[in-house]
Short mmCIF file of C-alpha atoms in Angstrom, two decimals:
data_model
loop_
_atom_site.label_atom_id
_atom_site.label_comp_id
_atom_site.label_asym_id
_atom_site.label_seq_id
_atom_site.Cartn_x
_atom_site.Cartn_y
_atom_site.Cartn_z
CA UNK A 185 -0.09 -0.02 0.06
CA UNK A 186 1.23 3.34 -0.96
CA UNK A 187 -0.12 6.75 -0.88
CA UNK A 188 0.08 9.09 -4.04
CA UNK A 189 2.27 12.28 -3.45
CA UNK A 190 -1.11 14.63 -3.21
CA UNK A 191 -1.86 12.36 -0.19
CA UNK A 192 1.37 12.61 1.46
CA UNK A 193 1.30 16.40 0.60
CA UNK A 194 -2.31 16.93 2.13
CA UNK A 195 -1.16 14.59 5.44
CA UNK A 196 2.48 16.33 5.82
CA UNK A 197 1.11 19.77 5.40
CA UNK A 198 -2.81 19.55 6.12
CA UNK A 199 -5.16 22.77 4.93
CA UNK A 200 -7.36 24.58 7.27
CA UNK A 201 -6.46 22.42 10.23
CA UNK A 202 -8.01 23.27 13.65
CA UNK A 203 -10.84 24.29 15.77
CA UNK A 204 -12.87 27.29 14.32
CA UNK A 205 -14.12 29.91 17.16
CA UNK A 206 -17.95 30.97 16.54
CA UNK A 207 -18.29 28.46 13.63
CA UNK A 208 -21.54 28.47 12.17
CA UNK A 209 -21.82 24.59 11.82
CA UNK A 210 -19.95 21.89 13.36
CA UNK A 211 -20.13 18.19 12.28
CA UNK A 212 -18.68 14.91 13.57
CA UNK A 213 -18.65 11.57 12.00
CA UNK A 214 -16.75 8.48 12.89
CA UNK A 215 -15.97 6.22 15.93
CA UNK A 216 -13.10 5.85 17.69
CA UNK A 217 -13.26 2.20 18.08
CA UNK A 218 -13.02 2.14 14.37
CA UNK A 219 -9.53 4.39 14.48
CA UNK A 220 -11.22 7.76 12.67
CA UNK A 221 -13.23 10.58 13.88
CA UNK A 222 -13.64 13.68 11.38
CA UNK A 223 -14.91 16.92 12.88
CA UNK A 224 -15.92 19.91 10.27
CA UNK A 225 -16.25 23.43 11.18
CA UNK A 226 -17.91 25.70 8.54
CA UNK A 227 -18.63 29.48 8.65
CA UNK A 228 -21.32 30.72 6.36
CA UNK A 229 -22.24 34.00 4.75
CA UNK A 230 -25.36 34.41 2.49
CA UNK A 231 -25.36 30.59 1.54
CA UNK A 232 -21.76 30.62 0.96
CA UNK A 233 -19.09 28.57 2.91
CA UNK A 234 -16.61 31.57 3.43
CA UNK A 235 -14.61 29.44 6.18
CA UNK A 236 -14.08 25.79 7.02
CA UNK A 237 -11.73 24.02 8.91
CA UNK A 238 -11.45 20.31 10.29
CA UNK A 239 -9.72 18.11 13.09
CA UNK A 240 -9.31 14.47 12.38
CA UNK A 241 -8.42 11.52 14.52
CA UNK A 242 -7.22 8.79 11.95
CA UNK A 243 -4.84 7.20 9.54
CA UNK A 244 -2.68 9.44 7.01
CA UNK A 245 -5.66 8.88 4.38
CA UNK A 246 -8.32 10.30 6.96
CA UNK A 247 -6.26 13.32 7.71
CA UNK A 248 -5.49 13.73 3.92
CA UNK A 249 -9.21 13.29 2.89
CA UNK A 250 -10.22 15.87 5.51
CA UNK A 251 -7.82 18.70 4.33
CA UNK A 252 -8.56 18.30 0.58
CA UNK A 253 -12.49 18.43 1.43
CA UNK A 254 -12.18 21.24 3.07
CA UNK A 255 -10.02 22.64 -0.09
CA UNK A 256 -13.12 21.70 -2.26
CA UNK A 257 -15.68 23.48 -0.46
CA UNK A 258 -14.23 26.73 0.80
CA UNK A 259 -15.57 29.63 -0.86
CA UNK A 260 -18.67 27.48 -2.66
CA UNK A 261 -22.27 27.71 -1.85
CA UNK A 262 -23.79 25.45 0.44
CA UNK A 263 -25.56 23.75 -2.63
CA UNK A 264 -22.16 23.06 -4.21
CA UNK A 265 -20.74 21.65 -0.94
CA UNK A 266 -23.61 19.09 -0.59
CA UNK A 267 -22.69 17.85 -4.07
CA UNK A 268 -19.34 16.92 -3.07
CA UNK A 269 -18.84 13.10 -3.14
CA UNK A 270 -16.10 10.90 -1.99
CA UNK A 271 -15.19 10.06 -5.21
CA UNK A 272 -14.18 13.60 -6.05
CA UNK A 273 -12.22 13.86 -2.85
CA UNK A 274 -10.49 10.70 -3.83
CA UNK A 275 -9.96 11.88 -7.51
CA UNK A 276 -8.65 15.25 -6.19
CA UNK A 277 -6.24 13.14 -4.03
CA UNK A 278 -4.68 11.22 -6.99
CA UNK A 279 -6.60 7.98 -5.58
CA UNK A 280 -6.56 6.21 -2.47
CA UNK A 281 -5.60 2.50 -1.72
CA UNK A 282 -8.87 0.38 -1.45
CA UNK A 283 -8.61 -0.07 2.22
CA UNK A 284 -8.84 3.71 2.61
CA UNK A 285 -11.83 4.44 0.58
CA UNK A 286 -13.97 4.71 3.76
CA UNK A 287 -11.85 7.67 4.82
CA UNK A 288 -13.49 9.71 1.78
CA UNK A 289 -16.63 8.68 2.40
CA UNK A 290 -16.18 10.10 5.98
CA UNK A 291 -14.86 13.37 4.47
CA UNK A 292 -18.18 13.60 2.31
CA UNK A 293 -20.22 12.84 5.52
CA UNK A 294 -18.43 15.21 7.59
CA UNK A 295 -19.18 18.06 5.38
CA UNK A 296 -22.48 17.09 4.94
CA UNK A 297 -22.98 16.79 8.95
CA UNK A 298 -21.43 20.49 9.50
CA UNK A 299 -24.15 21.72 6.99
CA UNK A 300 -26.85 19.87 8.86
CA UNK A 301 -25.77 21.40 11.96
CA UNK A 302 -25.90 24.95 10.30
CA UNK A 303 -29.65 24.33 9.31
CA UNK A 304 -30.61 22.90 12.61
CA UNK A 305 -29.06 25.93 14.24
CA UNK A 306 -31.18 28.13 12.13
CA UNK A 307 -34.13 26.21 12.76
CA UNK A 308 -34.37 24.44 9.67
CA UNK A 309 -34.97 20.60 9.49
CA UNK A 310 -31.83 19.72 7.66
CA UNK A 311 -33.37 16.27 6.20
CA UNK A 312 -35.06 18.39 3.42
CA UNK A 313 -31.86 19.88 2.28
CA UNK A 314 -28.91 17.68 3.05
CA UNK A 315 -31.28 14.25 2.92
CA UNK A 316 -30.03 11.33 5.03
CA UNK A 317 -26.37 11.05 5.97
CA UNK A 318 -25.47 7.56 5.08
CA UNK A 319 -24.12 5.51 7.71
CA UNK A 320 -20.36 5.07 7.56
CA UNK A 321 -19.05 2.01 5.87
CA UNK A 322 -19.22 -0.60 8.85
CA UNK A 323 -16.34 -1.19 11.35
CA UNK A 324 -16.65 -4.67 12.41
CA UNK A 325 -15.02 -4.95 16.24
CA UNK A 326 -15.35 -7.63 18.84
CA UNK A 327 -15.66 -6.17 22.22
CA UNK A 328 -13.26 -7.24 24.82
CA UNK B 92 20.43 14.82 4.32
CA UNK B 93 17.64 13.75 6.64
CA UNK B 94 18.83 11.26 9.17
CA UNK B 95 17.63 7.70 9.07
CA UNK B 96 17.07 5.30 11.61
CA UNK B 97 15.67 1.80 11.03
CA UNK B 98 13.81 0.84 13.92
CA UNK B 99 11.75 -1.97 12.53
CA UNK B 100 14.00 -5.02 13.06
CA UNK B 101 11.12 -7.09 14.19
CA UNK B 102 9.96 -6.82 10.74
CA UNK B 103 13.00 -7.61 9.05
CA UNK B 104 17.02 -6.89 9.63
CA UNK B 105 19.77 -5.85 7.50
CA UNK B 106 21.86 -8.74 6.06
CA UNK B 107 25.11 -8.50 8.06
CA UNK B 108 28.35 -8.13 6.16
CA UNK B 109 29.80 -11.47 7.21
CA UNK B 110 26.82 -13.30 6.30
CA UNK B 111 26.80 -11.66 2.50
CA UNK B 112 30.67 -12.44 2.31
CA UNK B 113 29.82 -16.40 3.35
CA UNK B 114 27.16 -16.47 0.49
CA UNK B 115 28.94 -14.82 -2.11
CA UNK B 116 30.76 -17.98 -3.61
CA UNK B 117 27.63 -20.16 -3.63
CA UNK B 118 25.97 -17.40 -5.63
CA UNK B 119 28.61 -17.61 -8.04
CA UNK B 120 31.29 -20.10 -8.73
CA UNK B 121 29.81 -22.84 -6.28
CA UNK B 122 26.65 -23.26 -8.26
CA UNK B 123 26.44 -27.19 -8.13
CA UNK B 124 23.47 -28.92 -6.97
CA UNK B 125 24.20 -30.43 -3.62
CA UNK B 126 22.62 -33.54 -4.83
CA UNK B 127 25.15 -34.51 -7.40
CA UNK B 128 27.87 -36.90 -7.03
CA UNK B 129 30.48 -34.75 -8.86
CA UNK B 130 33.05 -32.46 -7.19
CA UNK B 131 31.03 -29.11 -8.13
CA UNK B 132 27.94 -30.82 -6.35
CA UNK B 133 30.04 -31.90 -3.35
CA UNK B 134 31.22 -28.34 -2.76
CA UNK B 135 27.74 -27.43 -2.39
CA UNK B 136 26.76 -30.22 -0.27
CA UNK B 137 29.68 -29.35 2.14
CA UNK B 138 28.18 -25.73 2.34
CA UNK B 139 24.75 -27.18 3.16
CA UNK B 140 26.16 -29.65 5.77
CA UNK B 141 28.57 -27.12 7.37
CA UNK B 142 25.71 -24.61 7.63
CA UNK B 143 23.34 -27.39 9.44
CA UNK B 144 26.36 -28.17 11.95
CA UNK B 145 26.72 -24.40 12.57
CA UNK B 146 22.97 -23.62 13.51
CA UNK B 147 22.91 -27.17 15.46
CA UNK B 148 26.00 -26.20 17.58
CA UNK B 149 24.68 -22.52 18.24
CA UNK B 150 21.29 -24.27 19.23
CA UNK B 151 22.56 -27.26 21.03
CA UNK B 152 21.08 -29.78 19.06
CA UNK B 153 22.01 -32.60 16.85
CA UNK B 154 22.67 -31.69 12.82
CA UNK B 155 20.09 -34.13 12.12
CA UNK B 156 17.52 -32.43 13.98
CA UNK B 157 17.64 -29.48 12.11
CA UNK B 158 15.71 -29.20 8.58
CA UNK B 159 16.09 -26.31 6.47
CA UNK B 160 12.91 -24.82 4.70
CA UNK B 161 11.76 -21.17 3.46
CA UNK B 162 11.46 -19.36 6.69
CA UNK B 163 9.35 -18.88 9.85
CA UNK B 164 5.64 -19.52 8.58
CA UNK B 165 6.66 -22.84 6.87
CA UNK B 166 8.25 -24.22 9.93
CA UNK B 167 5.15 -23.21 11.98
CA UNK B 168 3.04 -24.75 9.43
CA UNK B 169 4.83 -28.12 9.19
CA UNK B 170 5.35 -28.35 12.92
CA UNK B 171 1.65 -27.67 13.66
CA UNK B 172 0.02 -29.60 10.73
CA UNK B 173 2.53 -32.31 11.09
CA UNK B 174 1.95 -32.69 14.92
CA UNK B 175 -1.83 -32.36 14.50
CA UNK B 176 -1.88 -35.24 11.78
CA UNK B 177 0.34 -37.42 14.33
CA UNK B 178 -2.16 -36.70 17.33
CA UNK B 179 -5.39 -37.60 14.92
CA UNK B 180 -3.78 -41.20 14.48
CA UNK B 181 -3.91 -41.87 18.08
CA UNK B 182 -7.52 -40.03 18.06
CA UNK B 183 -6.22 -36.81 19.90
CA UNK B 184 -7.60 -33.77 18.08
CA UNK B 185 -6.95 -31.12 20.78
CA UNK B 186 -4.46 -28.15 20.39
CA UNK B 187 -3.77 -25.58 22.98
CA UNK B 188 -2.00 -22.29 21.86
CA UNK B 189 -1.88 -18.59 22.83
CA UNK B 190 -4.28 -15.67 22.04
CA UNK B 191 -1.15 -13.33 20.88
CA UNK B 192 0.31 -15.87 18.74
CA UNK B 193 1.75 -14.76 15.05
CA UNK B 194 -0.89 -15.38 12.27
CA UNK B 195 1.40 -18.18 10.83
CA UNK B 196 0.30 -20.23 13.91
CA UNK B 197 -3.35 -18.51 14.40
CA UNK B 198 -4.29 -18.97 10.67
CA UNK B 199 -3.06 -22.67 10.95
CA UNK B 200 -4.84 -23.60 13.72
CA UNK B 201 -8.21 -21.89 12.14
CA UNK B 202 -7.41 -24.36 9.22
CA UNK B 203 -7.17 -27.39 11.77
CA UNK B 204 -10.52 -26.08 13.44
CA UNK B 205 -12.40 -26.42 9.69
CA UNK B 206 -10.93 -30.06 9.73
CA UNK B 207 -12.21 -31.44 12.99
CA UNK B 208 -9.68 -30.22 15.41
CA UNK B 209 -10.43 -28.31 18.67
CA UNK B 210 -8.24 -25.24 19.60
CA UNK B 211 -7.96 -23.63 23.17
CA UNK B 212 -6.21 -20.50 23.22
CA UNK B 213 -4.60 -19.29 26.42
CA UNK B 214 -5.21 -15.72 27.88
CA UNK B 215 -1.90 -13.77 27.87
CA UNK B 216 -3.14 -11.35 30.63
CA UNK B 217 -2.01 -7.37 30.62
CA UNK B 218 1.69 -8.27 30.84
CA UNK B 219 1.77 -10.15 27.87
CA UNK B 220 2.92 -13.50 29.69
CA UNK B 221 1.34 -17.06 29.38
CA UNK B 222 0.56 -18.44 33.08
CA UNK B 223 2.00 -21.96 33.30
CA UNK B 224 -0.99 -23.14 35.63
CA UNK B 225 -3.31 -21.94 33.04
CA UNK B 226 -1.55 -24.41 30.37
CA UNK B 227 -1.80 -27.08 32.97
CA UNK B 228 -5.47 -26.56 33.51
CA UNK B 229 -6.19 -26.64 29.74
CA UNK B 230 -4.73 -29.88 29.06
CA UNK B 231 -7.02 -32.78 28.15
CA UNK B 232 -6.91 -36.43 27.65
CA UNK B 233 -7.02 -35.54 23.62
CA UNK B 234 -4.39 -32.81 23.76
CA UNK B 235 -2.40 -33.40 20.82
CA UNK B 236 0.08 -30.38 20.66
CA UNK B 237 1.08 -27.37 22.81
CA UNK B 238 2.35 -24.33 20.67
CA UNK B 239 3.10 -21.28 22.28
CA UNK B 240 5.66 -18.78 21.02
CA UNK B 241 8.78 -17.73 22.69
CA UNK B 242 8.94 -14.26 22.13
CA UNK B 243 5.77 -11.91 20.71
CA UNK B 244 6.94 -9.99 17.54
CA UNK B 245 4.39 -6.92 18.66
CA UNK B 246 5.24 -6.29 22.28
CA UNK B 247 8.35 -8.56 22.69
CA UNK B 248 7.48 -10.46 25.87
CA UNK B 249 9.22 -13.54 26.37
CA UNK B 250 7.26 -16.53 27.64
CA UNK B 251 8.63 -19.13 30.03
CA UNK B 252 9.07 -21.52 27.52
CA UNK B 253 10.67 -24.06 29.73
CA UNK B 254 8.52 -24.32 32.28
CA UNK B 255 5.88 -24.68 29.69
CA UNK B 256 7.77 -27.20 28.12
CA UNK B 257 8.30 -29.27 30.95
CA UNK B 258 4.26 -29.43 31.56
CA UNK B 259 4.13 -30.52 28.25
CA UNK B 260 6.46 -33.30 28.60
CA UNK B 261 4.95 -34.52 32.14
CA UNK B 262 1.69 -35.13 30.24
CA UNK B 263 3.38 -36.62 27.16
CA UNK B 264 2.15 -33.96 24.84
CA UNK B 265 4.16 -32.45 22.00
CA UNK B 266 5.35 -29.06 22.49
CA UNK B 267 6.37 -26.61 19.49
CA UNK B 268 7.54 -22.99 19.90
CA UNK B 269 7.62 -20.26 17.20
CA UNK B 270 10.83 -18.91 18.19
CA UNK B 271 11.16 -16.35 15.30
CA UNK B 272 11.73 -13.49 17.09
CA UNK B 273 13.92 -14.96 19.81
CA UNK B 274 16.87 -17.19 18.04
CA UNK B 275 19.70 -14.74 17.33
CA UNK B 276 18.19 -11.97 19.54
CA UNK B 277 17.98 -14.04 22.90
CA UNK B 278 20.08 -16.97 24.16
CA UNK B 279 18.11 -20.09 22.68
CA UNK B 280 19.72 -23.39 24.03
CA UNK B 281 17.05 -26.24 22.64
CA UNK B 282 18.47 -28.87 24.83
CA UNK B 283 17.95 -27.02 27.92
CA UNK B 284 14.39 -25.74 27.05
CA UNK B 285 13.16 -29.13 26.20
CA UNK B 286 10.93 -28.35 23.62
CA UNK B 287 10.10 -31.00 20.74
CA UNK B 288 9.96 -28.56 17.72
CA UNK B 289 11.18 -24.71 17.45
CA UNK B 290 10.75 -22.67 14.38
CA UNK B 291 13.37 -19.90 13.11
CA UNK B 292 13.53 -17.51 10.50
CA UNK B 293 17.01 -16.14 9.09
CA UNK B 294 16.12 -12.67 8.15
CA UNK B 295 15.34 -11.69 11.96
CA UNK B 296 19.04 -12.09 12.95
CA UNK B 297 20.80 -10.48 10.24
CA UNK B 298 20.82 -13.11 7.62
CA UNK B 299 19.00 -13.44 4.12
CA UNK B 300 15.41 -13.55 3.28
CA UNK B 301 13.51 -16.92 2.20
CA UNK B 302 15.38 -19.46 4.50
CA UNK B 303 14.46 -20.81 8.03
CA UNK B 304 14.67 -23.98 9.99
CA UNK B 305 12.43 -26.18 12.01
CA UNK B 306 14.24 -28.07 14.83
CA UNK B 307 12.47 -31.31 15.46
CA UNK B 308 13.72 -33.50 18.17
CA UNK B 309 15.29 -36.72 17.21
CA UNK B 310 12.35 -39.62 17.48
CA UNK B 311 9.51 -37.33 16.30
CA UNK B 312 8.31 -38.27 12.60
CA UNK B 313 6.56 -35.87 11.31
CA UNK B 314 4.68 -36.31 7.88
CA UNK B 315 6.52 -35.22 4.72
CA UNK B 316 6.36 -31.52 4.10
CA UNK B 317 7.18 -31.67 0.62
CA UNK B 318 7.11 -34.84 -1.74
CA UNK B 319 9.95 -35.32 -4.22
CA UNK B 320 13.53 -35.87 -3.98
CA UNK B 321 15.63 -36.82 -0.76
CA UNK B 322 16.67 -33.59 0.49
CA UNK B 323 16.08 -32.69 4.14
CA UNK B 324 16.26 -36.42 4.75
CA UNK B 325 13.55 -36.55 2.43
CA UNK B 326 10.92 -34.50 4.46
CA UNK B 327 11.30 -31.39 2.36
CA UNK B 328 12.02 -32.12 -1.32
CA UNK B 329 13.48 -29.47 -3.44
CA UNK B 330 17.22 -28.20 -4.41
CA UNK B 331 18.70 -26.62 -1.56
CA UNK B 332 18.95 -22.63 -1.03
CA UNK B 333 22.72 -23.33 -0.73
CA UNK B 334 23.56 -19.52 -0.58
CA UNK B 335 20.56 -18.87 1.75
CA UNK B 336 21.16 -21.37 4.26
CA UNK B 337 24.89 -20.72 4.36
CA UNK B 338 24.13 -17.12 4.92
CA UNK B 339 21.37 -18.22 7.71
CA UNK B 340 24.36 -20.12 9.78
CA UNK B 341 26.81 -17.27 9.47
CA UNK B 342 24.41 -14.75 10.63
CA UNK B 343 23.19 -16.99 13.73
CA UNK B 344 26.82 -17.65 14.68
CA UNK B 345 27.72 -14.22 14.34
CA UNK B 346 24.39 -13.37 16.56
CA UNK B 347 25.82 -15.55 19.07
CA UNK B 348 29.11 -14.29 18.98
CA UNK B 349 28.10 -10.44 19.82
CA UNK B 350 24.67 -11.49 21.74
CA UNK B 351 25.90 -10.74 25.27
CA UNK B 352 27.63 -7.62 24.50
CA UNK B 353 24.88 -6.11 21.99
CA UNK B 354 22.15 -7.05 24.25
CA UNK B 355 23.38 -5.19 27.08
CA UNK B 356 23.66 -2.42 24.93
CA UNK B 357 20.05 -2.83 23.51
CA UNK B 358 18.30 -3.20 26.76
CA UNK B 359 20.15 0.30 27.97
CA UNK B 360 18.66 2.07 24.79
CA UNK B 361 15.44 0.34 25.08
CA UNK B 362 15.02 1.39 28.58
CA UNK B 363 16.03 4.81 28.05
CA UNK B 364 13.88 5.41 24.91
CA UNK B 365 10.70 3.83 27.27
CA UNK B 366 11.48 5.98 30.25
CA UNK B 367 11.66 9.21 28.50
CA UNK B 368 8.39 8.33 26.18
CA UNK B 369 6.59 7.58 29.34
CA UNK B 370 7.15 11.25 30.22
CA UNK B 371 4.49 11.86 27.64
CA UNK B 372 1.14 12.28 28.85
CA UNK B 373 -1.33 9.41 28.69
CA UNK B 374 1.14 7.07 27.19
CA UNK B 375 1.84 3.29 28.24
CA UNK B 376 4.35 0.42 27.57
CA UNK B 377 2.46 -2.46 26.17
CA UNK B 378 3.75 -5.80 27.55
CA UNK B 379 5.69 -6.75 30.45
CA UNK B 380 8.58 -4.71 30.75
CA UNK B 381 11.31 -7.19 32.45
CA UNK B 382 10.63 -10.26 30.49
CA UNK B 383 10.78 -8.53 26.85
CA UNK B 384 13.15 -8.86 23.86
CA UNK B 385 16.30 -6.21 24.62
CA UNK B 386 15.09 -4.18 21.34
CA UNK B 387 11.40 -3.93 21.76
CA UNK B 388 9.33 -0.76 22.57
CA UNK B 389 5.86 -0.83 22.22
CA UNK B 390 3.72 2.02 23.37
CA UNK B 391 0.44 3.61 22.82
CA UNK B 392 -0.43 7.18 22.78
CA UNK B 393 -3.77 8.07 23.53
CA UNK B 394 -5.61 10.36 21.14
CA UNK B 395 -3.79 9.61 17.99
CA UNK B 396 -3.88 7.02 15.66
CA UNK B 397 -0.71 4.62 14.76
CA UNK B 398 -0.59 4.88 11.00
CA UNK B 399 -0.23 8.80 11.10
CA UNK B 400 2.30 8.44 13.74
CA UNK B 401 4.23 6.03 11.73
CA UNK B 402 4.07 8.07 8.46
CA UNK B 403 4.96 11.22 10.45
CA UNK B 404 8.10 9.45 11.71
CA UNK B 405 8.78 8.35 8.32
CA UNK B 406 8.89 11.74 7.03
CA UNK B 407 11.60 12.67 9.39
CA UNK B 408 13.56 9.31 8.29
CA UNK B 409 12.26 6.78 10.95
CA UNK B 410 11.05 3.57 10.08
CA UNK B 411 8.68 1.97 12.54
CA UNK B 412 5.78 -0.21 12.64
CA UNK B 413 2.09 0.27 14.35
CA UNK B 414 -0.47 -2.42 15.41
CA UNK B 415 -3.36 0.06 13.72
CA UNK B 416 -5.98 -1.09 12.08
CA UNK B 417 -4.99 1.11 9.37
CA UNK B 418 -1.41 -0.36 8.65
CA UNK B 419 -2.75 -3.81 8.30
CA UNK B 420 -5.38 -3.30 5.86
CA UNK B 421 -8.10 -4.39 8.16
CA UNK B 422 -10.35 -2.34 10.41
CA UNK B 423 -9.41 -4.11 13.54
CA UNK B 424 -6.25 -3.22 15.49
CA UNK B 425 -3.84 -5.77 16.14
CA UNK B 426 -4.72 -8.92 18.01
CA UNK B 427 -2.03 -8.75 20.09
CA UNK B 428 -2.93 -5.62 21.63
CA UNK B 429 -6.57 -6.66 21.95
CA UNK B 430 -5.11 -9.71 23.79
CA UNK B 431 -3.49 -7.96 26.54
CA UNK B 432 -6.86 -6.03 27.26
CA UNK B 433 -6.36 -2.52 25.37
CA UNK B 434 -9.64 -1.16 24.23
CA UNK B 435 -9.98 -0.60 20.66
CA UNK B 436 -9.35 3.24 20.58
CA UNK B 437 -6.23 2.95 22.43
CA UNK B 438 -4.99 -0.03 20.64
CA UNK B 439 -5.14 2.10 17.37
CA UNK B 440 -2.63 4.69 18.82
CA UNK B 441 0.11 1.90 19.08
CA UNK B 442 3.80 2.28 18.03
CA UNK B 443 6.48 -0.46 17.70
CA UNK B 444 10.14 0.53 17.26
CA UNK B 445 12.53 -2.62 17.33
CA UNK B 446 16.40 -2.19 17.42
CA UNK B 447 19.24 -4.21 16.70
CA UNK B 448 22.96 -4.26 16.61
CA UNK B 449 22.61 -1.83 13.72
CA UNK B 450 21.10 0.65 16.19
CA UNK B 451 23.03 3.52 18.33
CA UNK B 452 22.24 5.88 21.22
CA UNK B 453 22.38 8.58 18.96
CA UNK B 454 19.35 6.85 17.32
CA UNK B 455 17.40 7.05 20.22
CA UNK B 456 18.47 10.79 20.95
CA UNK B 457 17.04 11.32 17.59
CA UNK B 458 13.85 9.52 18.16
CA UNK B 459 13.29 11.54 21.65
CA UNK B 460 13.88 14.56 19.49
CA UNK B 461 11.41 14.13 16.95
CA UNK B 462 8.74 11.79 18.59
CA UNK B 463 7.31 13.98 21.39
CA UNK B 464 6.23 16.72 18.84
CA UNK B 465 4.85 14.40 16.41
CA UNK B 466 2.55 13.46 19.02
CA UNK B 467 1.61 16.88 20.38
CA UNK B 468 1.00 18.01 16.67
CA UNK B 469 -1.41 14.91 16.06
CA UNK B 470 -3.02 15.46 19.32
CA UNK B 471 -3.70 19.20 18.52
CA UNK B 472 -5.73 18.13 15.44
CA UNK B 473 -7.25 15.21 17.02
CA UNK B 474 -11.06 15.53 18.20
CA UNK B 475 -10.52 12.39 20.18
CA UNK B 476 -7.80 14.16 22.22
CA UNK B 477 -9.88 16.91 22.35
CA UNK B 478 -12.46 14.75 24.41
CA UNK B 479 -10.10 12.94 26.46
CA UNK B 480 -8.75 16.03 27.80
CA UNK B 481 -12.23 17.68 28.24
CA UNK B 482 -13.31 14.42 30.26
CA UNK B 483 -10.34 14.43 32.44
CA UNK B 484 -10.49 18.17 33.49
#
């Protein structure tokens, strides 16, 4: 298994990393037992995501996909951000090893979760806009 | 230029100069088939015989009890499946092993379970050590084999093999040990240990890859592993890997010569590294600290994931290993770390650093300089760490 240069670049120099104060929406997906959690923060002005940041616990691909996802939605409208697919994140990173595809799914979900939170805070039911956020790819673990 | 530190010697080691030099003639002019009768074959046969004698001498057994093969996994497979077949002839189809064996053992046992055998896996407790009394309690009338690893490949804990083997002997049960991490690393005197079978692998002690051996005590007749020619006394057919086994023997001899002094040095390095890494908040050592391979450091750092730690170290020129799910390609963290009772979220954050004769105190200095800031950086971007901190305020 080897990562592309782009993945390694986004892992070594993650863009838009860190907590955001006064975010308009915060979304968190993943499970520590499965080894990854992504948290996305967005700032929204007139339906445009003017700022975005992330915090991620996870492998190299989890960090790189989070970083890339923030770049892909920053400065875009909410509508455009909701169209971001895991495939687009992967393509922008020049691909991911098969076992890491779930990281790109998490990145897509984290953006959607942040947008959902933004709508909820405004008193709007996010389901109508964001739709159902699919469950992450199952992580099978045995309880000790 | 970036400093390079190879700290993954439990995965594999660098071929030693001495082993390489010993191998050279067998890769060039001494190319004959050891089974041929003319002088070219004779030269190769001499190399094979001398290698067997050397290995036997270092491990204190008879040359006829050493069988050369392709490595540790093959040795484990042959010993376990072979002993299982011998047991089945007497109606005995129960095998005892431990929860944190190498997959070469665990997957072989799973295969046997599918073919009607019953397997009991002993607990290894928080310290990563099998308890002799628990082994004795697990023995049944139909136990055919006990197979317990000498030293664990991830956390480096050394099992009380002599004691375990004597329990097996008392009950007339065959005892095998996967000593892949131990041979060449710590002193292994097979006669003194009293085991019936023992697996070893050359590339773990600065020998070449693709060669290993199984010790089988005289009097035990395992079924043939590979049918064909008369090589390895007919048990494992196929033209000998002459250069490989000559290199293995030379590397083993060299390891034995330097072992005492080297291990004193490695233990000091290991303990200094562990002591200093433990200063990192919410870090822990995995496995007993005393009964441990001299070059093994295995730690967990809460709130971060092992693969990102490994990659960050790689960017600084340090080669390491992790028991995180992400490095293994599965979603579960290492079975070894789970077997010592670590919760999943902590097991994901493990790091293994393993040292050999090639490493120096300067390597430890460099790791201590580079690693703590990496942990801090990864924690600063981890929502899990954020939670751990806020929950413990």
